[in-house]
Amino acid sequence: MRNKIIFIFVLIVCFNNNVVTQNIKQSYFKLTTSNGLITAVYNSKKETVEYVFPHIFENYDSSLFVKPFIGNIKLNTDQHPLTTEYTENTHVICAEYKGFSVYYFASFVNCYKIFYIAIKGDKEIINNISLEYESGEGKLLSGINLLTNSHSDLSVRTSGTLLSGNVLCDNGNKNFVKYFMFSLVDCFHNDRKIIINEIERLRNSKNSLIDEEINYLKNIFLKH
């Protein structure tokens, strides 16, 4: 089942990348990343993750919508990305900056309800990078409408209690990655230690989760 989800997502990503390579003027600026459990949307025009949903479906039932648990995530920097694209036709979104790279993804390798923002570069540079975002029960996300809803002007509010954390990892050869992680607690999700446990796992790992994720997807490509 998980491989089927991955394969469908790969087809979508390949189509988007193919449009770009045909020198067609870009009109699509929202990039989606998902692992089948959660999904996030990055707006390359705004240089912002607009929202992260705890599910890939829109409704619990006909009257209850799935709400994001965090939104409007952006880097606290004056720089702008030089390029933004899917990495090697995977679901991993990469924004290249001068001196560092930022990767946005939900992990198939771990398959957790965690949204990752991983910043790769020199320790002195990435250690000082922070994020701004909006979250909290009932928080109105500024400047965002739920356009997929039948009421196109419906405002978007976050739901649930945010869990977050970050860790700076050295994977050897001065290959530093700073991971920011986001998950939630609500009536459907109650793992309050999910971020703490993942920080410990990343700290003890000798491998980059970015590389593991990309290689995992590339192996899926080879099988299809």
CSV table of C-alpha atoms in Angstrom, one decimal:
chain,number,residue,atom,x,y,z
A,1,MET,CA,0.0,0.0,0.0
A,2,ARG,CA,2.8,2.4,0.9
A,3,ASN,CA,4.6,1.7,-2.3
A,4,LYS,CA,1.5,2.4,-4.3
A,5,ILE,CA,1.1,5.8,-2.6
A,6,ILE,CA,4.8,6.6,-3.3
A,7,PHE,CA,4.4,5.6,-7.0
A,8,ILE,CA,1.3,7.8,-7.5
A,9,PHE,CA,3.1,10.7,-5.9
A,10,VAL,CA,6.2,10.2,-8.1
A,11,LEU,CA,4.0,10.4,-11.2
A,12,ILE,CA,2.6,13.7,-10.1
A,13,VAL,CA,6.1,15.1,-9.3
A,14,CYS,CA,7.5,13.9,-12.6
A,15,PHE,CA,4.7,15.6,-14.5
A,16,ASN,CA,5.3,18.9,-12.7
A,17,ASN,CA,9.1,18.7,-13.4
A,18,ASN,CA,8.4,17.8,-17.1
A,19,VAL,CA,6.4,20.9,-17.5
A,20,VAL,CA,9.3,23.0,-16.1
A,21,THR,CA,11.8,21.4,-18.4
A,22,GLN,CA,9.7,22.3,-21.5
A,23,ASN,CA,10.5,26.0,-21.0
A,24,ILE,CA,6.8,26.7,-20.3
A,25,LYS,CA,6.3,29.8,-18.2
A,26,GLN,CA,5.8,28.7,-14.7
A,27,SER,CA,2.3,29.3,-13.3
A,28,TYR,CA,2.3,26.7,-10.5
A,29,PHE,CA,4.0,27.7,-7.4
A,30,LYS,CA,2.7,25.3,-4.7
A,31,LEU,CA,4.7,22.2,-4.1
A,32,THR,CA,3.3,19.3,-2.0
A,33,THR,CA,5.1,16.8,0.1
A,34,SER,CA,3.5,13.9,1.8
A,35,ASN,CA,4.3,10.4,3.2
A,36,GLY,CA,0.7,9.2,3.0
A,37,LEU,CA,0.1,10.2,6.7
A,38,ILE,CA,0.6,13.9,6.7
A,39,THR,CA,0.9,16.5,3.9
A,40,ALA,CA,2.4,20.0,3.6
A,41,VAL,CA,2.2,22.7,0.9
A,42,TYR,CA,5.1,25.0,0.2
A,43,ASN,CA,4.4,28.2,-1.7
A,44,SER,CA,7.6,29.2,-3.7
A,45,LYS,CA,6.2,32.6,-4.4
A,46,LYS,CA,5.8,33.4,-0.7
A,47,GLU,CA,8.8,31.3,0.3
A,48,THR,CA,6.6,29.8,3.0
A,49,VAL,CA,5.1,26.5,4.0
A,50,GLU,CA,1.4,27.5,4.0
A,51,TYR,CA,0.1,24.7,6.1
A,52,VAL,CA,0.7,21.2,7.3
A,53,PHE,CA,-2.3,18.8,7.6
A,54,PRO,CA,-2.3,15.7,9.9
A,55,HIS,CA,-4.0,13.6,7.2
A,56,ILE,CA,-4.0,13.4,3.4
A,57,PHE,CA,-7.8,13.5,3.2
A,58,GLU,CA,-9.9,16.7,3.5
A,59,ASN,CA,-12.8,15.6,5.7
A,60,TYR,CA,-13.4,13.4,8.7
A,61,ASP,CA,-17.1,13.4,7.7
A,62,SER,CA,-19.4,15.6,5.6
A,63,SER,CA,-19.4,18.3,8.2
A,64,LEU,CA,-16.0,18.1,9.8
A,65,PHE,CA,-12.9,19.3,7.9
A,66,VAL,CA,-9.4,18.3,8.6
A,67,LYS,CA,-7.5,21.4,9.9
A,68,PRO,CA,-3.8,22.1,9.7
A,69,PHE,CA,-1.8,22.1,12.9
A,70,ILE,CA,0.7,24.7,11.8
A,71,GLY,CA,1.0,27.2,9.0
A,72,ASN,CA,2.9,30.1,7.5
A,73,ILE,CA,6.3,28.5,8.3
A,74,LYS,CA,9.2,30.6,7.0
A,75,LEU,CA,12.9,31.1,7.5
A,76,ASN,CA,14.0,34.0,9.7
A,77,THR,CA,16.4,35.3,7.1
A,78,ASP,CA,16.8,38.2,4.7
A,79,GLN,CA,17.9,35.9,1.9
A,80,HIS,CA,15.7,34.5,-0.9
A,81,PRO,CA,16.0,31.1,-2.5
A,82,LEU,CA,18.1,30.9,-5.7
A,83,THR,CA,16.1,27.9,-6.8
A,84,THR,CA,13.2,25.8,-5.5
A,85,GLU,CA,12.4,22.4,-6.9
A,86,TYR,CA,11.7,18.7,-6.1
A,87,THR,CA,15.0,16.9,-5.5
A,88,GLU,CA,15.7,14.2,-8.1
A,89,ASN,CA,12.0,13.8,-8.9
A,90,THR,CA,11.2,12.8,-5.3
A,91,HIS,CA,8.8,14.4,-2.9
A,92,VAL,CA,11.6,16.2,-1.1
A,93,ILE,CA,11.4,19.9,-1.8
A,94,CYS,CA,14.7,21.8,-1.9
A,95,ALA,CA,15.2,25.5,-1.7
A,96,GLU,CA,18.8,26.5,-2.4
A,97,TYR,CA,20.1,29.6,-0.7
A,98,LYS,CA,23.6,31.2,-0.8
A,99,GLY,CA,25.6,29.1,1.6
A,100,PHE,CA,22.9,26.6,2.6
A,101,SER,CA,20.1,24.4,1.4
A,102,VAL,CA,16.6,23.8,3.0
A,103,TYR,CA,14.7,20.6,2.5
A,104,TYR,CA,11.0,20.2,3.3
A,105,PHE,CA,9.5,16.7,3.5
A,106,ALA,CA,7.4,14.1,5.4
A,107,SER,CA,9.4,10.9,5.7
A,108,PHE,CA,8.6,7.6,4.0
A,109,VAL,CA,11.7,6.1,5.7
A,110,ASN,CA,10.4,6.8,9.2
A,111,CYS,CA,6.7,7.0,8.3
A,112,TYR,CA,5.9,9.2,11.3
A,113,LYS,CA,3.4,12.0,11.6
A,114,ILE,CA,6.3,14.5,11.6
A,115,PHE,CA,7.0,17.3,9.2
A,116,TYR,CA,10.7,18.0,8.7
A,117,ILE,CA,12.5,21.1,7.6
A,118,ALA,CA,16.2,20.2,7.3
A,119,ILE,CA,18.8,22.8,6.7
A,120,LYS,CA,22.2,21.7,5.4
A,121,GLY,CA,25.4,23.8,5.3
A,122,ASP,CA,28.2,25.2,7.4
A,123,LYS,CA,27.7,24.9,11.1
A,124,GLU,CA,28.3,28.6,11.7
A,125,ILE,CA,25.6,29.5,9.2
A,126,ILE,CA,22.8,27.1,9.9
A,127,ASN,CA,23.1,27.1,13.7
A,128,ASN,CA,21.8,30.7,13.7
A,129,ILE,CA,18.8,30.0,11.4
A,130,SER,CA,15.4,30.0,13.1
A,131,LEU,CA,11.8,29.7,11.9
A,132,GLU,CA,8.7,31.8,12.2
A,133,TYR,CA,5.2,30.1,12.1
A,134,GLU,CA,1.6,30.3,13.3
A,135,SER,CA,0.0,27.6,15.4
A,136,GLY,CA,-2.3,27.0,18.3
A,137,GLU,CA,-5.9,25.9,18.7
A,138,GLY,CA,-8.2,28.1,16.6
A,139,LYS,CA,-5.3,30.3,15.3
A,140,LEU,CA,-6.4,32.1,12.1
A,141,LEU,CA,-3.7,31.6,9.4
A,142,SER,CA,-3.0,35.0,8.0
A,143,GLY,CA,-3.4,35.4,4.2
A,144,ILE,CA,-4.6,31.9,3.6
A,145,ASN,CA,-8.0,30.6,2.4
A,146,LEU,CA,-9.1,27.0,2.0
A,147,LEU,CA,-9.6,27.1,-1.7
A,148,THR,CA,-10.4,23.4,-2.0
A,149,ASN,CA,-13.6,23.9,0.1
A,150,SER,CA,-16.9,24.6,-1.6
A,151,HIS,CA,-16.8,28.0,0.1
A,152,SER,CA,-13.7,29.5,-1.5
A,153,ASP,CA,-13.5,32.3,1.0
A,154,LEU,CA,-13.4,30.1,4.0
A,155,SER,CA,-10.6,31.1,6.4
A,156,VAL,CA,-8.2,28.5,7.7
A,157,ARG,CA,-7.7,27.9,11.4
A,158,THR,CA,-5.2,25.6,13.0
A,159,SER,CA,-6.2,22.8,15.4
A,160,GLY,CA,-4.4,20.7,18.0
A,161,THR,CA,-1.5,21.3,20.2
A,162,LEU,CA,1.8,21.7,18.4
A,163,LEU,CA,4.8,19.6,19.2
A,164,SER,CA,8.1,20.9,17.9
A,165,GLY,CA,11.8,20.6,18.3
A,166,ASN,CA,15.2,21.0,16.6
A,167,VAL,CA,18.6,19.4,16.6
A,168,LEU,CA,21.9,20.1,15.0
A,169,CYS,CA,23.6,16.9,13.7
A,170,ASP,CA,27.1,16.2,12.4
A,171,ASN,CA,27.0,13.2,10.0
A,172,GLY,CA,30.7,13.3,9.5
A,173,ASN,CA,33.1,15.2,7.2
A,174,LYS,CA,31.7,18.5,8.6
A,175,ASN,CA,28.3,17.5,7.0
A,176,PHE,CA,26.0,19.5,9.3
A,177,VAL,CA,22.2,19.3,9.2
A,178,LYS,CA,19.9,21.3,11.4
A,179,TYR,CA,16.5,19.5,11.7
A,180,PHE,CA,13.3,21.3,12.6
A,181,MET,CA,10.4,18.9,13.4
A,182,PHE,CA,6.7,19.5,13.8
A,183,SER,CA,3.9,17.1,15.0
A,184,LEU,CA,0.7,17.4,17.0
A,185,VAL,CA,-1.4,16.2,19.9
A,186,ASP,CA,-5.2,16.2,19.6
A,187,CYS,CA,-8.1,13.8,20.1
A,188,PHE,CA,-6.8,11.6,17.3
A,189,HIS,CA,-3.1,11.7,18.1
A,190,ASN,CA,-1.6,11.4,21.6
A,191,ASP,CA,2.1,10.5,21.2
A,192,ARG,CA,3.6,13.4,23.2
A,193,LYS,CA,7.1,12.0,22.9
A,194,ILE,CA,7.3,11.6,19.2
A,195,ILE,CA,9.5,14.7,18.7
A,196,ILE,CA,11.7,13.9,21.7
A,197,ASN,CA,12.3,10.4,20.5
A,198,GLU,CA,13.1,11.5,17.0
A,199,ILE,CA,15.6,14.1,18.2
A,200,GLU,CA,17.4,11.4,20.1
A,201,ARG,CA,17.3,9.1,17.0
A,202,LEU,CA,18.7,11.7,14.7
A,203,ARG,CA,21.4,12.7,17.2
A,204,ASN,CA,22.6,9.1,17.4
A,205,SER,CA,22.4,8.4,13.6
A,206,LYS,CA,25.5,8.6,11.4
A,207,ASN,CA,23.4,9.1,8.3
A,208,SER,CA,21.6,12.1,6.9
A,209,LEU,CA,17.8,11.6,6.9
A,210,ILE,CA,17.8,13.8,3.7
A,211,ASP,CA,20.0,11.3,1.9
A,212,GLU,CA,18.2,8.3,3.3
A,213,GLU,CA,14.8,9.7,2.1
A,214,ILE,CA,16.1,10.6,-1.4
A,215,ASN,CA,17.8,7.2,-1.8
A,216,TYR,CA,14.7,5.4,-0.6
A,217,LEU,CA,12.6,7.0,-3.2
A,218,LYS,CA,15.2,6.4,-6.0
A,219,ASN,CA,15.1,2.7,-5.1
A,220,ILE,CA,11.4,2.7,-5.5
A,221,PHE,CA,11.8,4.3,-9.0
A,222,LEU,CA,14.1,1.4,-10.0
A,223,LYS,CA,11.5,-1.1,-9.1
A,224,HIS,CA,8.9,0.5,-11.3
